């Protein structure tokens, strides 16, 4: 949130605070109890396994837990998992699709790719070799598992530390040898990664970001969908274990009714665009992932690449944050593809990266809620 908006936001919050003061003490106690419960949930979620020497069914269940720690659009966690013999199926949960921002399920399949990448990285730690393929008949990704020597890679180690950090970074450049590692991690399997670190290119990309965000903020269906996934306080976030919690963007917590009211009153297109400009200009660069073909298998391949990029960045102490507005609005995406010079290929995903402090972590639903009978 941009400064002027934040001041207005805090002003409205303060005004509402006076009204709410009568019930303040009880609310304070409830809120600190909820904050404690949230911290406990974060600790239980973002952790490595206690043991990597588990019977096969337990190992596969824990691999699913690692998969759920992946990035995913609006934190809807649009996945379900099945455990056939010696394999794991990563399938869409279409009840959690985002009809407005993601009408063709591109981000949904990219999110499945992110989950698959975590699973593949984690399998090695459990002494399993994972071979992931898109299974059109199953409508998702099949990960076949076979015994292999156990190994902990730096990318695996980074899984519980990765987060999408929606803050201002400190403007420092990433050294060339780390850019090379990011480039290697974030490409492959028909996916090209383009890194932009020149100021002029970053400013050009900002133009597409602003155009995409402006179109989205003018779209009532987009805003309504976004609002339905926002969580304004600890109790809301814990009740669902999903969605976009205000604390994770550095915003304050609020009673649900007030948060929804203030979101409608305070969050304007111009303020949002200024916030994005400050965040992008504070970043070391931008990563754009472009797949060869425009179909679910390629969208999930792009997801795998961006999750690998995110894990490699985390391993190097570099933060990342998606800025997908340039690829979410079809008209803007076409112009962005022309800017990139990629012809008919579809730019899939966009991230900024750089250095900055961690923000509060998001939650995930427990494994039992996403695991279905084989
Ligand atoms: C396909 C995809 C698209 C996303 N788009 C955006 C985006 O445009 N802006 C943003 O701030 N985060 C975006 N995210 C990040 C998710 O909101 C984030 O992964 C989720 O809230 C969980 O938080 P975590 O990554 O910190 O675990 C995207 C993630 C995925 C996988």
Short mmCIF file of C-alpha atoms and ligand atoms in Angstrom, two decimals:
data_model
loop_
_atom_site.label_atom_id
_atom_site.label_comp_id
_atom_site.label_asym_id
_atom_site.label_seq_id
_atom_site.Cartn_x
_atom_site.Cartn_y
_atom_site.Cartn_z
CA UNK A 1 0.00 0.00 0.00
CA UNK A 2 1.39 3.39 -0.99
CA UNK A 3 2.11 5.96 1.75
CA UNK A 4 -0.85 8.27 1.15
CA UNK A 5 -3.19 5.29 0.98
CA UNK A 6 -1.63 3.78 4.09
CA UNK A 7 -2.17 7.07 5.98
CA UNK A 8 -5.80 7.20 4.83
CA UNK A 9 -6.17 3.52 5.70
CA UNK A 10 -4.73 4.05 9.17
CA UNK A 11 -6.94 7.14 9.57
CA UNK A 12 -10.07 5.11 8.84
CA UNK A 13 -8.79 2.33 11.09
CA UNK A 14 -8.23 4.85 13.90
CA UNK A 15 -11.74 6.27 13.45
CA UNK A 16 -13.26 2.84 13.52
CA UNK A 17 -11.08 2.03 16.52
CA UNK A 18 -12.85 4.73 18.55
CA UNK A 19 -16.21 3.18 17.69
CA UNK A 20 -14.93 -0.25 18.59
CA UNK A 21 -13.25 0.88 21.80
CA UNK A 22 -16.09 -0.28 24.03
CA UNK A 23 -15.48 -3.88 23.11
CA UNK A 24 -11.74 -3.30 22.86
CA UNK A 25 -10.46 -5.33 25.81
CA UNK A 26 -12.33 -8.50 24.83
CA UNK A 27 -11.31 -8.04 21.19
CA UNK A 28 -7.68 -7.54 22.23
CA UNK A 29 -7.64 -10.78 24.22
CA UNK A 30 -9.29 -12.69 21.35
CA UNK A 31 -6.88 -11.20 18.86
CA UNK A 32 -3.73 -12.04 20.84
CA UNK A 33 -5.06 -15.57 21.36
CA UNK A 34 -5.62 -15.81 17.57
CA UNK A 35 -2.13 -14.40 16.89
CA UNK A 36 -0.66 -17.15 19.10
CA UNK A 37 -2.69 -19.80 17.27
CA UNK A 38 -1.53 -18.35 13.93
CA UNK A 39 2.13 -18.49 14.99
CA UNK A 40 1.67 -22.12 16.08
CA UNK A 41 0.06 -22.96 12.72
CA UNK A 42 2.96 -21.30 10.86
CA UNK A 43 5.47 -23.30 12.88
CA UNK A 44 3.62 -26.56 12.20
CA UNK A 45 3.36 -25.75 8.46
CA UNK A 46 6.79 -24.43 7.48
CA UNK A 47 9.01 -27.25 8.72
CA UNK A 48 11.15 -30.11 7.54
CA UNK A 49 10.21 -33.69 8.38
CA UNK A 50 11.53 -35.17 11.62
CA UNK A 51 12.56 -38.36 9.80
CA UNK A 52 13.34 -39.25 6.19
CA UNK A 53 13.44 -42.97 6.91
CA UNK A 54 9.71 -43.68 6.75
CA UNK A 55 7.61 -46.61 5.45
CA UNK A 56 6.53 -45.92 1.84
CA UNK A 57 2.92 -44.81 2.61
CA UNK A 58 4.10 -42.34 5.28
CA UNK A 59 6.87 -41.03 3.02
CA UNK A 60 4.38 -40.39 0.19
CA UNK A 61 2.04 -38.58 2.61
CA UNK A 62 4.90 -36.38 3.74
CA UNK A 63 5.86 -35.70 0.11
CA UNK A 64 2.33 -34.39 -0.37
CA UNK A 65 2.88 -32.07 2.61
CA UNK A 66 6.04 -30.72 0.96
CA UNK A 67 4.09 -30.23 -2.29
CA UNK A 68 1.46 -28.11 -0.51
CA UNK A 69 4.20 -25.67 0.59
CA UNK A 70 4.54 -24.48 -3.02
CA UNK A 71 3.52 -21.08 -4.37
CA UNK A 72 0.00 -21.03 -5.78
CA UNK A 73 -2.29 -18.41 -7.22
CA UNK A 74 -4.21 -16.40 -4.52
CA UNK A 75 -3.21 -19.20 -2.11
CA UNK A 76 -6.37 -21.08 -3.14
CA UNK A 77 -4.33 -24.31 -3.04
CA UNK A 78 -6.17 -25.62 -6.13
CA UNK A 79 -4.88 -29.18 -5.83
CA UNK A 80 -5.77 -32.65 -4.76
CA UNK A 81 -3.45 -35.63 -4.52
CA UNK A 82 -3.95 -39.36 -5.04
CA UNK A 83 -1.51 -42.11 -4.09
CA UNK A 84 -1.59 -45.02 -6.55
CA UNK A 85 1.09 -47.67 -6.06
CA UNK A 86 4.64 -46.18 -6.29
CA UNK A 87 3.32 -42.85 -7.62
CA UNK A 88 1.62 -39.60 -6.64
CA UNK A 89 -0.99 -37.86 -8.80
CA UNK A 90 -1.11 -34.05 -8.58
CA UNK A 91 -4.59 -33.11 -9.82
CA UNK A 92 -6.62 -29.91 -10.09
CA UNK A 93 -9.31 -29.06 -7.56
CA UNK A 94 -11.61 -27.13 -9.87
CA UNK A 95 -13.75 -25.94 -6.95
CA UNK A 96 -10.79 -23.65 -6.20
CA UNK A 97 -10.28 -22.25 -9.67
CA UNK A 98 -10.18 -18.46 -10.19
CA UNK A 99 -12.73 -17.86 -12.93
CA UNK A 100 -12.03 -14.14 -13.24
CA UNK A 101 -8.25 -13.73 -13.07
CA UNK A 102 -7.56 -17.17 -14.55
CA UNK A 103 -10.42 -18.08 -16.93
CA UNK A 104 -8.46 -20.76 -18.85
CA UNK A 105 -6.90 -22.33 -15.69
CA UNK A 106 -3.39 -21.32 -16.76
CA UNK A 107 -2.37 -20.27 -13.23
CA UNK A 108 -4.10 -23.32 -11.78
CA UNK A 109 -1.89 -25.66 -13.84
CA UNK A 110 1.16 -23.49 -13.09
CA UNK A 111 0.34 -23.93 -9.39
CA UNK A 112 0.20 -27.71 -9.88
CA UNK A 113 3.63 -27.43 -11.48
CA UNK A 114 4.95 -25.53 -8.44
CA UNK A 115 3.62 -28.27 -6.14
CA UNK A 116 5.16 -30.95 -8.36
CA UNK A 117 8.57 -29.28 -8.21
CA UNK A 118 8.55 -29.30 -4.40
CA UNK A 119 7.54 -32.95 -4.49
CA UNK A 120 10.35 -33.87 -6.88
CA UNK A 121 12.95 -31.98 -4.80
CA UNK A 122 11.70 -33.60 -1.58
CA UNK A 123 11.55 -37.14 -3.00
CA UNK A 124 15.35 -37.34 -3.18
CA UNK A 125 15.59 -36.62 0.56
CA UNK A 126 13.39 -39.69 1.19
CA UNK A 127 15.63 -41.89 -1.03
CA UNK A 128 13.27 -41.77 -4.01
CA UNK A 129 13.83 -40.76 -7.62
CA UNK A 130 10.80 -38.88 -8.96
CA UNK A 131 9.84 -38.81 -12.63
CA UNK A 132 7.06 -36.29 -13.33
CA UNK A 133 5.02 -36.39 -16.56
CA UNK A 134 1.82 -34.68 -17.63
CA UNK A 135 -0.92 -37.32 -17.71
CA UNK A 136 -3.61 -35.99 -20.04
CA UNK A 137 -5.94 -38.92 -19.23
CA UNK A 138 -5.75 -38.17 -15.51
CA UNK A 139 -5.97 -34.41 -16.19
CA UNK A 140 -2.89 -33.61 -14.11
CA UNK A 141 0.67 -34.63 -13.31
CA UNK A 142 1.81 -38.15 -12.49
CA UNK A 143 4.97 -38.50 -10.40
CA UNK A 144 6.42 -42.02 -10.54
CA UNK A 145 8.72 -42.93 -7.65
CA UNK A 146 11.54 -45.45 -7.48
CA UNK A 147 14.25 -46.21 -4.92
CA UNK A 148 17.48 -44.15 -5.20
CA UNK A 149 20.31 -43.06 -2.89
CA UNK A 150 19.05 -40.36 -0.46
CA UNK A 151 20.28 -36.78 -1.04
CA UNK A 152 19.41 -33.36 0.45
CA UNK A 153 19.83 -30.64 -2.18
CA UNK A 154 20.08 -26.90 -1.35
CA UNK A 155 16.77 -26.44 -3.21
CA UNK A 156 15.11 -29.04 -0.99
CA UNK A 157 16.55 -27.41 2.13
CA UNK A 158 15.01 -24.09 1.01
CA UNK A 159 11.40 -25.38 0.73
CA UNK A 160 10.22 -24.33 4.23
CA UNK A 161 12.01 -20.96 3.99
CA UNK A 162 10.59 -19.86 0.61
CA UNK A 163 7.92 -17.19 0.61
CA UNK A 164 6.42 -14.72 -1.88
CA UNK A 165 7.66 -11.48 -0.32
CA UNK A 166 5.36 -8.59 -1.25
CA UNK A 167 7.52 -5.85 0.27
CA UNK A 168 9.90 -3.16 -0.91
CA UNK A 169 13.39 -4.57 -1.51
CA UNK A 170 16.66 -2.72 -0.84
CA UNK A 171 17.77 -2.05 -4.44
CA UNK A 172 20.97 -4.11 -4.27
CA UNK A 173 22.08 -5.87 -7.47
CA UNK A 174 22.41 -9.67 -7.62
CA UNK A 175 25.98 -10.78 -8.47
CA UNK A 176 26.51 -12.27 -11.93
CA UNK A 177 27.35 -15.77 -10.65
CA UNK A 178 24.04 -15.87 -8.73
CA UNK A 179 22.13 -14.65 -11.80
CA UNK A 180 23.65 -17.59 -13.69
CA UNK A 181 22.45 -20.03 -11.00
CA UNK A 182 18.95 -18.51 -11.12
CA UNK A 183 18.91 -18.77 -14.90
CA UNK A 184 19.92 -22.45 -14.81
CA UNK A 185 17.34 -23.29 -12.11
CA UNK A 186 14.46 -21.46 -13.81
CA UNK A 187 14.63 -22.88 -17.33
CA UNK A 188 14.29 -26.27 -19.06
CA UNK A 189 11.61 -28.65 -20.35
CA UNK A 190 10.47 -26.24 -23.08
CA UNK A 191 10.51 -23.20 -20.77
CA UNK A 192 12.77 -20.21 -21.45
CA UNK A 193 13.70 -17.81 -18.66
CA UNK A 194 14.50 -14.19 -19.50
CA UNK A 195 16.17 -12.09 -16.80
CA UNK A 196 15.96 -8.27 -16.92
CA UNK A 197 18.27 -6.24 -14.68
CA UNK A 198 18.80 -3.09 -16.78
CA UNK A 199 16.84 -0.13 -15.36
CA UNK A 200 15.40 0.76 -18.76
CA UNK A 201 13.93 -2.76 -19.23
CA UNK A 202 12.57 -2.78 -15.68
CA UNK A 203 10.82 0.57 -16.37
CA UNK A 204 9.37 -0.89 -19.59
CA UNK A 205 8.03 -3.88 -17.65
CA UNK A 206 6.55 -1.51 -15.07
CA UNK A 207 4.48 -0.02 -17.90
CA UNK A 208 2.92 -3.44 -18.60
CA UNK A 209 2.40 -4.05 -14.88
CA UNK A 210 0.54 -0.74 -14.51
CA UNK A 211 -1.55 -1.41 -17.64
CA UNK A 212 -2.52 -4.88 -16.36
CA UNK A 213 -3.24 -3.71 -12.82
CA UNK A 214 -5.32 -0.77 -14.06
CA UNK A 215 -7.47 -3.05 -16.22
CA UNK A 216 -7.92 -5.47 -13.31
CA UNK A 217 -8.85 -2.79 -10.78
CA UNK A 218 -11.49 -1.49 -13.24
CA UNK A 219 -12.95 -5.00 -13.52
CA UNK A 220 -15.63 -5.54 -10.85
CA UNK A 221 -15.50 -9.34 -11.23
CA UNK A 222 -11.70 -9.37 -10.69
CA UNK A 223 -12.00 -7.20 -7.57
CA UNK A 224 -14.89 -9.28 -6.14
CA UNK A 225 -12.92 -12.51 -6.68
CA UNK A 226 -9.79 -11.05 -5.08
CA UNK A 227 -11.81 -9.79 -2.11
CA UNK A 228 -13.32 -13.24 -1.56
CA UNK A 229 -9.79 -14.65 -1.05
CA UNK A 230 -8.56 -11.87 1.27
CA UNK A 231 -8.24 -12.73 4.96
CA UNK A 232 -8.26 -9.64 7.19
CA UNK A 233 -7.43 -11.09 10.60
CA UNK A 234 -5.84 -14.09 12.32
CA UNK A 235 -9.18 -15.78 13.04
CA UNK A 236 -10.23 -15.61 9.36
CA UNK A 237 -6.85 -16.89 8.19
CA UNK A 238 -6.84 -19.80 10.64
CA UNK A 239 -10.47 -20.73 9.91
CA UNK A 240 -9.73 -21.42 6.24
CA UNK A 241 -5.94 -22.13 6.18
CA UNK A 242 -5.92 -20.51 2.73
CA UNK A 243 -6.23 -17.15 0.96
CA UNK A 244 -4.26 -13.92 1.10
CA UNK A 245 -3.79 -12.75 4.69
CA UNK A 246 -3.29 -8.97 5.07
CA UNK A 247 -0.38 -9.48 7.51
CA UNK A 248 1.56 -11.28 4.76
CA UNK A 249 1.65 -8.04 2.76
CA UNK A 250 2.67 -5.96 5.79
CA UNK A 251 -0.86 -4.53 6.29
CA UNK A 252 -2.57 -4.44 9.71
CA UNK A 253 -5.22 -6.95 10.83
CA UNK A 254 -8.85 -5.76 11.09
CA UNK A 255 -12.27 -7.12 11.97
CA UNK A 256 -13.66 -8.81 8.85
CA UNK A 257 -16.49 -6.27 8.24
CA UNK A 258 -14.10 -3.34 8.60
CA UNK A 259 -11.42 -4.88 6.41
CA UNK A 260 -13.91 -5.46 3.58
CA UNK A 261 -15.30 -1.94 3.92
CA UNK A 262 -11.86 -0.32 3.99
CA UNK A 263 -10.63 -2.41 1.06
CA UNK A 264 -13.47 -0.97 -1.03
CA UNK A 265 -12.87 2.60 0.21
CA UNK A 266 -9.09 2.84 0.29
CA UNK A 267 -7.51 0.55 -2.28
CA UNK A 268 -7.53 2.56 -5.50
CA UNK A 269 -5.97 1.80 -8.85
CA UNK A 270 -3.58 4.76 -8.63
CA UNK A 271 -2.40 3.93 -5.11
CA UNK A 272 -1.84 0.31 -6.11
CA UNK A 273 0.11 1.36 -9.20
CA UNK A 274 2.37 3.60 -7.09
CA UNK A 275 2.96 0.75 -4.66
CA UNK A 276 3.90 -1.59 -7.50
CA UNK A 277 6.22 1.04 -8.98
CA UNK A 278 8.06 1.47 -5.66
CA UNK A 279 8.33 -2.29 -5.19
CA UNK A 280 9.55 -2.95 -8.73
CA UNK A 281 12.07 -0.10 -8.67
CA UNK A 282 13.48 -1.48 -5.40
CA UNK A 283 14.09 -4.89 -7.03
CA UNK A 284 17.33 -6.20 -8.53
CA UNK A 285 15.53 -7.49 -11.59
CA UNK A 286 12.62 -9.27 -13.22
CA UNK A 287 12.31 -12.90 -14.35
CA UNK A 288 9.91 -13.83 -17.17
CA UNK A 289 9.07 -17.49 -17.84
CA UNK A 290 7.97 -18.35 -21.40
CA UNK A 291 6.89 -21.85 -22.46
CA UNK A 292 7.05 -23.21 -26.01
CA UNK A 293 3.39 -24.21 -26.33
CA UNK A 294 0.17 -22.84 -24.90
CA UNK A 295 -1.41 -25.84 -23.14
CA UNK A 296 -1.79 -27.24 -19.60
CA UNK A 297 1.33 -29.45 -19.81
CA UNK A 298 3.46 -26.38 -20.67
CA UNK A 299 1.77 -24.19 -18.06
CA UNK A 300 2.70 -26.71 -15.38
CA UNK A 301 6.25 -26.93 -16.80
CA UNK A 302 6.46 -23.13 -16.38
CA UNK A 303 5.20 -23.55 -12.80
CA UNK A 304 7.93 -26.10 -12.10
CA UNK A 305 10.57 -23.69 -13.45
CA UNK A 306 9.36 -20.72 -11.42
CA UNK A 307 9.21 -22.82 -8.24
CA UNK A 308 12.79 -24.02 -8.89
CA UNK A 309 13.81 -20.40 -9.48
CA UNK A 310 12.15 -19.41 -6.18
CA UNK A 311 13.88 -22.21 -4.27
CA UNK A 312 17.26 -21.37 -5.81
CA UNK A 313 16.72 -17.69 -4.96
CA UNK A 314 15.80 -18.61 -1.37
CA UNK A 315 18.90 -20.80 -1.09
CA UNK A 316 21.01 -17.78 -2.13
CA UNK A 317 19.27 -15.37 0.29
CA UNK A 318 17.44 -13.64 -2.60
CA UNK A 319 13.72 -12.83 -2.23
CA UNK A 320 11.11 -13.04 -4.96
CA UNK A 321 7.56 -11.90 -5.60
CA UNK A 322 5.19 -12.62 -8.49
CA UNK A 323 4.03 -9.62 -10.54
CA UNK A 324 1.78 -11.36 -13.06
CA UNK A 325 -0.38 -8.42 -14.15
CA UNK A 326 1.47 -8.21 -17.55
CA UNK A 327 0.35 -11.77 -18.41
CA UNK A 328 -3.12 -11.89 -16.84
CA UNK A 329 -5.00 -9.43 -19.06
CA UNK A 330 -5.07 -10.88 -22.63
CA UNK A 331 -4.67 -7.52 -24.43
CA UNK A 332 -1.72 -6.52 -22.23
CA UNK A 333 -0.21 -10.01 -22.55
CA UNK A 334 -0.15 -9.64 -26.36
CA UNK A 335 1.73 -6.33 -26.09
CA UNK A 336 4.08 -7.82 -23.51
CA UNK A 337 4.82 -10.78 -25.84
CA UNK A 338 5.65 -8.27 -28.62
CA UNK A 339 7.99 -6.39 -26.22
CA UNK A 340 9.70 -9.68 -25.38
CA UNK A 341 9.90 -10.58 -29.08
CA UNK A 342 8.59 -14.11 -28.48
CA UNK A 343 6.22 -14.26 -31.45
CA UNK A 344 3.24 -16.52 -30.80
CA UNK A 345 4.66 -17.94 -27.58
CA UNK A 346 2.80 -17.11 -24.39
CA UNK A 347 4.71 -15.38 -21.59
CA UNK A 348 3.55 -17.46 -18.60
CA UNK A 349 4.76 -15.93 -15.36
CA UNK A 350 6.59 -12.83 -14.13
CA UNK A 351 8.55 -12.37 -10.90
CA UNK A 352 10.64 -9.60 -9.42
CA UNK A 353 13.60 -10.50 -7.20
CA UNK A 354 16.05 -8.79 -4.88
CA UNK A 355 16.97 -8.45 -1.22
CA UNK A 356 14.75 -7.49 1.69
CA UNK A 357 13.26 -8.58 5.00
CA UNK A 358 10.94 -11.54 5.39
CA UNK A 359 7.21 -10.89 5.94
CA UNK A 360 4.75 -13.04 7.95
CA UNK A 361 4.16 -16.48 6.42
CA UNK A 362 0.98 -17.77 4.75
CA UNK A 363 -0.88 -20.93 5.86
CA UNK A 364 -1.74 -24.21 4.15
CA UNK A 365 -4.59 -26.70 4.56
CA UNK A 366 -3.57 -29.94 6.26
CA UNK A 367 -2.62 -32.96 4.12
CA UNK A 368 -5.77 -34.88 5.07
CA UNK A 369 -7.86 -32.22 3.33
CA UNK A 370 -6.06 -32.56 -0.01
CA UNK A 371 -5.44 -36.32 -0.07
CA UNK A 372 -8.03 -38.48 -1.83
CA UNK A 373 -8.32 -42.25 -2.08
CA UNK A 374 -6.29 -43.74 -4.98
C1 LIG B 1 0.65 -19.09 -10.89
C2 LIG B 1 0.83 -18.11 -9.77
C3 LIG B 1 0.46 -16.78 -9.92
C4 LIG B 1 0.67 -15.87 -8.87
N1 LIG B 1 0.41 -14.53 -9.08
C5 LIG B 1 0.71 -13.63 -8.12
C6 LIG B 1 0.63 -12.24 -8.37
O1 LIG B 1 0.35 -11.81 -9.49
N2 LIG B 1 0.92 -11.37 -7.37
C7 LIG B 1 1.31 -11.81 -6.14
O2 LIG B 1 1.57 -10.98 -5.26
N3 LIG B 1 1.44 -13.14 -5.88
C8 LIG B 1 1.15 -14.05 -6.83
N4 LIG B 1 1.36 -15.38 -6.60
C9 LIG B 1 1.88 -15.81 -5.29
C10 LIG B 1 0.79 -16.43 -4.41
O3 LIG B 1 -0.16 -15.45 -4.03
C11 LIG B 1 1.48 -17.07 -3.20
O4 LIG B 1 2.24 -18.16 -3.65
C12 LIG B 1 0.47 -17.56 -2.17
O5 LIG B 1 -0.23 -16.48 -1.60
C13 LIG B 1 1.14 -18.34 -1.04
O6 LIG B 1 2.14 -17.59 -0.43
P1 LIG B 1 3.66 -18.09 -0.38
O7 LIG B 1 4.15 -18.14 -1.80
O8 LIG B 1 4.38 -17.04 0.42
O9 LIG B 1 3.70 -19.44 0.24
C14 LIG B 1 1.18 -16.32 -7.63
C15 LIG B 1 1.54 -17.66 -7.48
C16 LIG B 1 1.39 -18.56 -8.53
C17 LIG B 1 1.85 -19.97 -8.39
#
